[in-house]
Amino acid sequence: MRASWQERFAEASDVLKSSQRQQTVVRVLDLEIGGSDFITMAGPCSVETEQQILSIAAHVRKQGARVLRGGAFKPRSSPYAFQGLGLAGLKLLAKARSETGLAIVTEVMSEDDVPLVAEYADILQIGSRSMENYTLIEAAARSGKPILLKRGMMATVEDLMRSAQLAIGAGNPNVILCERGIRTFDNALRNTYDPAAIALLKQISHLPVIADPSHACGHRELVPALARIGVAAGADGMIVEVHPQPEKAWSDGEQSLSFDEFDGMMAMLEPYIALRGAANRTLVGRVG
Ligand code: PEP
Ligand code: MN
């Protein structure tokens, strides 16, 4: 790695590749995130009902997803919107895991909830709105569970790296970085997707990097294209919203893929995922 990256990101030095550490592989159940497989995390924005989460889990697993996503504690921009099922949602996620073997990723919004969420989840999601909640990040890191750290919507790549540095400093090296779109002057879409952040992070950081094409654009018809871009940028995986009846979803229905759309996307991505292995090998061997 060029010395200038070390200087540029000196406050996140443990996030950068070094001669000792080229790639972190986060192990979750039988999964390796940051290894050679592209890992798909899929599921609804929010856990709604038992039937909803179990049917989604079974479906996405059949299509190759390895991790089930679903919010039980929801950070909603509107105080009047559905806030999540809380503990009941966590229990439904655990049931889906025991029925399908999928690992569970779900958001934790408050430091007080870390022990409870860590009891049920395999990966703790720190949402965009919490990327600067440093006490939450430290508490989540201290739980020992892997952390999925989403880029804040107003955060630079360096801000994201500094939050990851905090988690590593709290003793938890199992941090997965997630590009989910940022706010810019352009308002055509929900957010502005930044695949250059994925390419940069893959180049300079040893942490696994995933794409969230759903929140990045906010429109289901664009999700497959953004997922493909994430694969091409070198992402280690993606997290994507899926719902059996997107128009009836309790949150983020506009960006949720139907089952058929998810199946179509997974089939479309296959050759790109196959190519990704060869492209990423060009990154191997760069030392700090
Ligand atoms: C989510 O994953 O449903 C979510 C709220 O994401 P973000 O924090 O990226 O907005
Ligand atoms: Mn969502």
Short mmCIF file of C-alpha atoms and ligand atoms in Angstrom, two decimals, residues 44-46 69 71 74-75 107 125-130 150-151 153 180 190 212 215 239 241 252 255, ligand 1:
data_model
loop_
_atom_site.label_atom_id
_atom_site.label_comp_id
_atom_site.label_asym_id
_atom_site.label_seq_id
_atom_site.Cartn_x
_atom_site.Cartn_y
_atom_site.Cartn_z
CA PRO A 44 -37.13 -7.61 4.90
CA CYS A 45 -36.43 -4.13 6.13
CA SER A 46 -38.49 -4.96 9.24
CA ARG A 69 -31.52 -9.52 7.61
CA GLY A 71 -34.97 -5.05 11.68
CA LYS A 74 -36.07 0.32 13.57
CA PRO A 75 -34.60 3.82 13.26
CA GLU A 107 -29.76 -3.53 14.01
CA GLN A 125 -25.85 -3.91 12.62
CA ILE A 126 -24.89 -0.35 13.43
CA GLY A 127 -27.16 1.69 11.18
CA SER A 128 -26.27 4.79 9.21
CA ARG A 129 -27.88 7.05 11.76
CA SER A 130 -25.73 5.49 14.48
CA LYS A 150 -23.05 1.09 7.82
CA ARG A 151 -21.67 4.31 6.44
CA MET A 153 -25.44 9.21 5.21
CA ARG A 180 -25.31 2.24 1.59
CA ARG A 190 -33.02 8.24 -2.11
CA ASP A 212 -26.36 -2.18 0.27
CA HIS A 215 -30.89 1.87 0.71
CA ILE A 239 -27.24 -6.78 1.98
CA GLU A 241 -34.19 -6.01 1.10
CA ASP A 252 -39.04 0.40 2.78
CA GLN A 255 -36.92 -0.57 -2.47
C1 PEP B 1 -31.84 -0.83 7.29
O1 PEP B 1 -30.90 -1.59 7.05
O2 PEP B 1 -33.04 -1.15 7.23
C2 PEP B 1 -31.51 0.57 7.59
C3 PEP B 1 -32.29 1.33 8.37
O3 PEP B 1 -30.40 0.99 6.95
P1 PEP B 1 -29.59 2.37 7.05
O4 PEP B 1 -29.09 2.46 8.46
O5 PEP B 1 -28.52 2.17 6.02
O6 PEP B 1 -30.55 3.48 6.69
#
